mmCIF file of C-alpha atoms and ligand atoms in Angstrom:
data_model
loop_
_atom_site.group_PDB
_atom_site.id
_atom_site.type_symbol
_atom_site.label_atom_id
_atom_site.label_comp_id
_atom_site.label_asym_id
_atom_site.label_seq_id
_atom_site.Cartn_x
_atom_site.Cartn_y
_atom_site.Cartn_z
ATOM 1 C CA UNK A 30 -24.053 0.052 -3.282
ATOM 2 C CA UNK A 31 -21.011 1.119 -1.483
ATOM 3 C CA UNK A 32 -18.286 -0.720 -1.127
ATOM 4 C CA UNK A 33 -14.628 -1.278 -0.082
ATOM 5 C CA UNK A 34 -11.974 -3.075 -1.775
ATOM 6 C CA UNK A 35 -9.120 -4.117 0.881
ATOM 7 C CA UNK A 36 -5.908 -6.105 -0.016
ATOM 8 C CA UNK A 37 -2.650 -5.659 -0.422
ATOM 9 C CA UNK A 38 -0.500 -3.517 -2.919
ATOM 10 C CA UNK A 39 -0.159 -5.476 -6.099
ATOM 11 C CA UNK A 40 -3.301 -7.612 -5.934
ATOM 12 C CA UNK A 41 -5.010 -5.467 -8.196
ATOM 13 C CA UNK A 42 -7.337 -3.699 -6.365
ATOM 14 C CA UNK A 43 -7.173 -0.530 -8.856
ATOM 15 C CA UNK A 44 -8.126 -2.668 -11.735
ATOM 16 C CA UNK A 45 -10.447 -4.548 -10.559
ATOM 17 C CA UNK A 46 -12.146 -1.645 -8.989
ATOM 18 C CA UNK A 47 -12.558 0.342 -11.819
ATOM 19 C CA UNK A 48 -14.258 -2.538 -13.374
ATOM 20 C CA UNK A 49 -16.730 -3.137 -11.454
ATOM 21 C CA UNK A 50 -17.360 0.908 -10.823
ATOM 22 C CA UNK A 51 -18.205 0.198 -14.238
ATOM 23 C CA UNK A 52 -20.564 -2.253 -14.183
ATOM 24 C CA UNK A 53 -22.531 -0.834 -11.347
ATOM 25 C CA UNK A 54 -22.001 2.777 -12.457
ATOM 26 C CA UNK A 55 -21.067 4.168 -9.526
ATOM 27 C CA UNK A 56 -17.927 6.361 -9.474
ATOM 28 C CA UNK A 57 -14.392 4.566 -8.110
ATOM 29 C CA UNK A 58 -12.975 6.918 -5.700
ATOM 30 C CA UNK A 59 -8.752 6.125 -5.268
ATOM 31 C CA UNK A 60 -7.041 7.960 -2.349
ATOM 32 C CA UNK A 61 -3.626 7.048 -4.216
ATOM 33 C CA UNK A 62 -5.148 8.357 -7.373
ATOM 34 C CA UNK A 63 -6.250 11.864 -5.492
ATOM 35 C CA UNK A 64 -2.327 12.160 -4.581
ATOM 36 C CA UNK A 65 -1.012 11.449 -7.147
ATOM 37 C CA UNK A 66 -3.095 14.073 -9.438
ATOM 38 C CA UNK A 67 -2.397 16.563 -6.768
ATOM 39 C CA UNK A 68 1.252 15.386 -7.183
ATOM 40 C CA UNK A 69 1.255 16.001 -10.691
ATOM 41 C CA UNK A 70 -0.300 19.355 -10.587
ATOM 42 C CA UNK A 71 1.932 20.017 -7.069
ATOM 43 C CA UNK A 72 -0.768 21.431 -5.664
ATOM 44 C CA UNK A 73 0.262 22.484 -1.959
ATOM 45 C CA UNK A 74 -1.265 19.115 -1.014
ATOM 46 C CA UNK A 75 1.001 17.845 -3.485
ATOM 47 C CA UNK A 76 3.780 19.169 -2.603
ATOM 48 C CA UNK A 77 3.159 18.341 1.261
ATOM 49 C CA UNK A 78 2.648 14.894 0.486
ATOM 50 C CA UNK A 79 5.659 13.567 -2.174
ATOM 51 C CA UNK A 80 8.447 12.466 0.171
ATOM 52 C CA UNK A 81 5.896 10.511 1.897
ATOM 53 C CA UNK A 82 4.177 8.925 -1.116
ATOM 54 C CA UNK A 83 7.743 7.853 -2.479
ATOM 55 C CA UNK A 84 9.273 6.021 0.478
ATOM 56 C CA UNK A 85 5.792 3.946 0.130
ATOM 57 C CA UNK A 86 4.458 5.222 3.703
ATOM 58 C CA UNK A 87 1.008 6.557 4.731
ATOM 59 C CA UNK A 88 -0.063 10.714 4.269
ATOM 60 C CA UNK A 89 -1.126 11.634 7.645
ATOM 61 C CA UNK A 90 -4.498 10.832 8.874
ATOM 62 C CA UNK A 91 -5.751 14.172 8.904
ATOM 63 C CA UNK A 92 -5.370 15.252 5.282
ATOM 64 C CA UNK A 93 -6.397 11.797 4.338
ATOM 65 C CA UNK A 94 -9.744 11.622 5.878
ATOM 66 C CA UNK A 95 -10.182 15.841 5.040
ATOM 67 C CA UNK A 96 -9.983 15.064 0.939
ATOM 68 C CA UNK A 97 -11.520 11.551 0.905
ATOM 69 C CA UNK A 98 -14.553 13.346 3.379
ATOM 70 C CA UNK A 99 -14.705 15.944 0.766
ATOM 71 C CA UNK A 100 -15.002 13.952 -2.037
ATOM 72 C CA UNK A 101 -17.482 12.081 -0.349
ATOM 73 C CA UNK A 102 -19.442 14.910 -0.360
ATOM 74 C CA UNK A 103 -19.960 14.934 -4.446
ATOM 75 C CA UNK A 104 -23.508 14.402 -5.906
ATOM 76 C CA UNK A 105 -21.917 11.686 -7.589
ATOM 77 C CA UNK A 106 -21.817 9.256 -4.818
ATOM 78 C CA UNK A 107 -25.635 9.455 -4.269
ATOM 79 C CA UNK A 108 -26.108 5.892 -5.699
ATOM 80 C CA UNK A 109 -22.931 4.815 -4.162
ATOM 81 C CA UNK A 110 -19.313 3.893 -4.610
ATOM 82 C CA UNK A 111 -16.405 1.908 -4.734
ATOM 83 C CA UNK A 112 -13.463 2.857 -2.115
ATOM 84 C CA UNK A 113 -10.397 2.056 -3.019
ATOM 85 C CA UNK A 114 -7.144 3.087 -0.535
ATOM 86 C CA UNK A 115 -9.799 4.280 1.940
ATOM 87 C CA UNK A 116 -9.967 3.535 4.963
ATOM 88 C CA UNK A 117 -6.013 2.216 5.270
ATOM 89 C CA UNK A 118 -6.105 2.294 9.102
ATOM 90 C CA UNK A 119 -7.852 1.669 12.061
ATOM 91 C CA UNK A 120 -8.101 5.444 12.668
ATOM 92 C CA UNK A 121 -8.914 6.296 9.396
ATOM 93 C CA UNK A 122 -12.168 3.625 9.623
ATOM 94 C CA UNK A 123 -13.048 4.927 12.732
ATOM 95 C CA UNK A 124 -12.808 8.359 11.230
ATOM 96 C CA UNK A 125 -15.355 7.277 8.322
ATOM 97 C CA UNK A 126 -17.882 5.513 11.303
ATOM 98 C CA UNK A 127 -18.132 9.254 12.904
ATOM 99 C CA UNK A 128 -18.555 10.915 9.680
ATOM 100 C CA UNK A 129 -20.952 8.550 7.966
ATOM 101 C CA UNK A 130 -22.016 5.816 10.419
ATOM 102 C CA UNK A 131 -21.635 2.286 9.232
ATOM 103 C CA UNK A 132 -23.709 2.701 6.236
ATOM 104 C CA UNK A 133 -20.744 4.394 4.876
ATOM 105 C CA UNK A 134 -20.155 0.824 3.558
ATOM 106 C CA UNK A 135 -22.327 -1.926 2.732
ATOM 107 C CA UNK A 136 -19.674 -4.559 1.663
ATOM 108 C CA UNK A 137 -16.228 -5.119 1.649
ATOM 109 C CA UNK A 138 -14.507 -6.855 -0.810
ATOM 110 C CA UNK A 139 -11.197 -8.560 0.060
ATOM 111 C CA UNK A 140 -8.750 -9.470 -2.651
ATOM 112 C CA UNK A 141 -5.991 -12.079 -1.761
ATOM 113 C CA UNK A 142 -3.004 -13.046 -2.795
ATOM 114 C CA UNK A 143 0.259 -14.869 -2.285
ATOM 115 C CA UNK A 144 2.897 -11.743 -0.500
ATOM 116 C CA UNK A 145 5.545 -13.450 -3.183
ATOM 117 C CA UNK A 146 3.151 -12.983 -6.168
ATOM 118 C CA UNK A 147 2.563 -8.969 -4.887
ATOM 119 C CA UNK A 148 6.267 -7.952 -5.014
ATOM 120 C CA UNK A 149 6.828 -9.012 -8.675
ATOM 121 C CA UNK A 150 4.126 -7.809 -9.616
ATOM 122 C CA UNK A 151 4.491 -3.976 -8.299
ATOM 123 C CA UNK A 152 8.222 -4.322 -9.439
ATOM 124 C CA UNK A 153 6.830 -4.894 -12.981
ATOM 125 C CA UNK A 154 4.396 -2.330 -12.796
ATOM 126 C CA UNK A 155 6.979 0.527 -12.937
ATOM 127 C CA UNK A 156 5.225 3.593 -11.448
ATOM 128 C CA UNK A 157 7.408 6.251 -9.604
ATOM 129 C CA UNK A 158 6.610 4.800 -6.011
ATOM 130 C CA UNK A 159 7.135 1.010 -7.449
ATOM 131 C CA UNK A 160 10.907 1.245 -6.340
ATOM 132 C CA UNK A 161 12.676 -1.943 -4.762
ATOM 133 C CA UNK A 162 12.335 -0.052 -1.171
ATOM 134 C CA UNK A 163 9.318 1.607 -1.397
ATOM 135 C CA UNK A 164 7.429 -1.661 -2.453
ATOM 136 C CA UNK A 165 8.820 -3.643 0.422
ATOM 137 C CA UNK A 166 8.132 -0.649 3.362
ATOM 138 C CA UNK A 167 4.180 -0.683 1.596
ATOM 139 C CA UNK A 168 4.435 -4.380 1.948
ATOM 140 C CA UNK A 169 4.981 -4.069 6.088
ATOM 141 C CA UNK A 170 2.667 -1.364 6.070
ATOM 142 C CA UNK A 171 0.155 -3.201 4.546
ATOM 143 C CA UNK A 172 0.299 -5.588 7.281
ATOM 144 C CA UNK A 173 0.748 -3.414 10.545
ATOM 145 C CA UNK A 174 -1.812 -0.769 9.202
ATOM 146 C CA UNK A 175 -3.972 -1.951 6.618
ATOM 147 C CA UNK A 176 -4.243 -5.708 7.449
ATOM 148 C CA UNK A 177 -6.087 -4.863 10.736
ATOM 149 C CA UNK A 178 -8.724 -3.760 8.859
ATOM 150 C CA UNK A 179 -10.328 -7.411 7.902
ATOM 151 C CA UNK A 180 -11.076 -8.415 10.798
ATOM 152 C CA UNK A 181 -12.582 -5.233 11.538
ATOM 153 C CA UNK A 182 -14.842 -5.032 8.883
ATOM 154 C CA UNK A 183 -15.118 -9.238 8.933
ATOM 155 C CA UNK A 184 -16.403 -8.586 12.518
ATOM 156 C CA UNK A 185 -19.686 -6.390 11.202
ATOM 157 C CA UNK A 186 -20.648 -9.158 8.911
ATOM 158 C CA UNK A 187 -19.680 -7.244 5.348
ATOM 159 C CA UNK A 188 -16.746 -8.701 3.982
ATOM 160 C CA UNK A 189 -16.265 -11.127 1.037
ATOM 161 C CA UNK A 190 -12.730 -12.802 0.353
ATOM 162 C CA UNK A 191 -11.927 -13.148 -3.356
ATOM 163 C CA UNK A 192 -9.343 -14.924 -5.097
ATOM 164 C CA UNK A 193 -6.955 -12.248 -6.585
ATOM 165 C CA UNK A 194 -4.777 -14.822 -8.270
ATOM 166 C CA UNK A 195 -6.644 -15.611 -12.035
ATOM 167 C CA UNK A 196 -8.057 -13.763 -15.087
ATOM 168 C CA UNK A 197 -8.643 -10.035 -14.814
ATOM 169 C CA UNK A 198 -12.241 -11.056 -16.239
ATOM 170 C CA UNK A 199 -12.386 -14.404 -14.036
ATOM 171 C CA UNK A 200 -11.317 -12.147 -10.747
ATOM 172 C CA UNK A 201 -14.242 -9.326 -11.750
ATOM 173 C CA UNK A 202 -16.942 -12.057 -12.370
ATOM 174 C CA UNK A 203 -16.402 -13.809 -9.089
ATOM 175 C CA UNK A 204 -16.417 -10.092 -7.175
ATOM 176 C CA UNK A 205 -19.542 -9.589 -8.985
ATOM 177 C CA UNK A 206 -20.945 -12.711 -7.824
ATOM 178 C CA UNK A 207 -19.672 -12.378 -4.611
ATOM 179 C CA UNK A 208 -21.253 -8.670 -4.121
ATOM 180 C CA UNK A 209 -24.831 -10.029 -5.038
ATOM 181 C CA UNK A 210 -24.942 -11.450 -1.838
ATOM 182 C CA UNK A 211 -25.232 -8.134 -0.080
ATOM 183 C CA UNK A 212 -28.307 -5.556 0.379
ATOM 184 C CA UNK A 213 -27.338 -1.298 -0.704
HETATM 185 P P1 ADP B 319 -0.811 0.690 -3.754
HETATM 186 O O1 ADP B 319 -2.030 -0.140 -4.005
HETATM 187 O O2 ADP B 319 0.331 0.293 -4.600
HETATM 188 O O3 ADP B 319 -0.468 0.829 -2.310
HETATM 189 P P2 ADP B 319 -2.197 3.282 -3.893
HETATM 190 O O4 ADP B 319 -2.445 4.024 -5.151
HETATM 191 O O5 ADP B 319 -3.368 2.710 -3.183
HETATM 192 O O6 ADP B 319 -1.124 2.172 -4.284
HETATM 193 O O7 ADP B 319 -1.428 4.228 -2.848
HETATM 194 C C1 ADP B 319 -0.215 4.891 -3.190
HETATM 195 C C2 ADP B 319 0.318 5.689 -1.990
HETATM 196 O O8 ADP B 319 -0.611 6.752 -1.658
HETATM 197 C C3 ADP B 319 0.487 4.910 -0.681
HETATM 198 O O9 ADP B 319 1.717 4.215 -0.630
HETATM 199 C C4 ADP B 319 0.405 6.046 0.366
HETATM 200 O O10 ADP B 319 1.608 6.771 0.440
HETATM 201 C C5 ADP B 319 -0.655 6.960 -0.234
HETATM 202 N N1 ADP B 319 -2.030 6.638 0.249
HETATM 203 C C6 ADP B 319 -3.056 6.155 -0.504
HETATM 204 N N2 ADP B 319 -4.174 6.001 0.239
HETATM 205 C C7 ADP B 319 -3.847 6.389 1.507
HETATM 206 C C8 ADP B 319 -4.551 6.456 2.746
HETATM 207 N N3 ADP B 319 -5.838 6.079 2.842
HETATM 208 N N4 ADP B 319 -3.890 6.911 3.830
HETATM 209 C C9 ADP B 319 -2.610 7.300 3.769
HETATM 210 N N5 ADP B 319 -1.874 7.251 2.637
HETATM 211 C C10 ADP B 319 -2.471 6.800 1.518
#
């Protein structure tokens, strides 16, 4: 099956998305991830790209949609995937309807939680973007970017809204359950 998880930083889309890339055994595919490895090794991507991930806003478009595109194109992702950072905008979903057509996704998950809830928690969390103003500009760009993107997908019939407020176990058994409602 392949499948998006949308929500805001902090609701705990990474963990919950390498759960259930588990369970179906199909690989979890993080744009955030991809940076920040290419960060790490500062690759020219890497390098290109670290002023932008640290104030918290998004990598352009076009290098974006080039690496996610290429890793789409992995043997790996035969039997499907999870998305997870990907698409973040209305461009960069439009972007993945020209490349793929619409069966680029069969579902969309959508994980929600109270905007108080989301700032503690990536304040807690403590990686090197999680700073006091980075976490509040990914906060408004969640919601002038990334937020559009519900009703876009709600609109084709594919998304399911899950609770992100409970048990990390709870949270993956209800996305499971939700998910069985929908056809690869
Ligand atoms: P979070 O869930 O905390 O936002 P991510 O790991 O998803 O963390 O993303 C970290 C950063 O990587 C973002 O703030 C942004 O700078 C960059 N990024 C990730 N995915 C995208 C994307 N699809 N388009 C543009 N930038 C992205």
């Amino acid at each position: 099956m392949k499948i998006l998880f949308l929500g805001p930083p902090g609701v705990g889309k990474g963990t919950q998305a390498v759960r259930v890339a588990e369970a179906l055994e199909i690989p979890h595919i993080s744009t955030g991830e991809m940076f920040r490895e290419h960060m790490d090794s500062a690759t020219g991507l890497g390098k290109q790209i670290s002023r932008i991930v640290a104030r918290g806003d998004l990598v352009p478009d076009s290098l974006t949609v080039a690496m996610l595109l290429e890793r789409l194109g992995h043997s790996d992702t035969a039997n499907g995937y999870i998305l997870d950072g990907f698409p973040r905008n209305l461009p960069q979903a439009h972007a993945l309807d020209e490349a793929i057509g619409e069966a680029a996704l069969d579902a969309v998950v959508v994980l929600q939680a109270e905007f108080d809830m989301l700032k503690e928690r990536l304040l807690n969390r403590g990686r090197a973007d999680d700073t006091e103003e980075s976490v509040s500009n990914r906060l408004v760009v969640y919601e002038r970017e990334t937020a559009p993107l519900v009703r876009f997908y709600e609109d084709r019939g594919v998304t399911a809204g899950v609770n992100g407020v409970g048990s990390v176990e709870e949270i993956t058994a209800n996305i499971l359950a939700a998910l069985a409602r929908f056809r690869p």
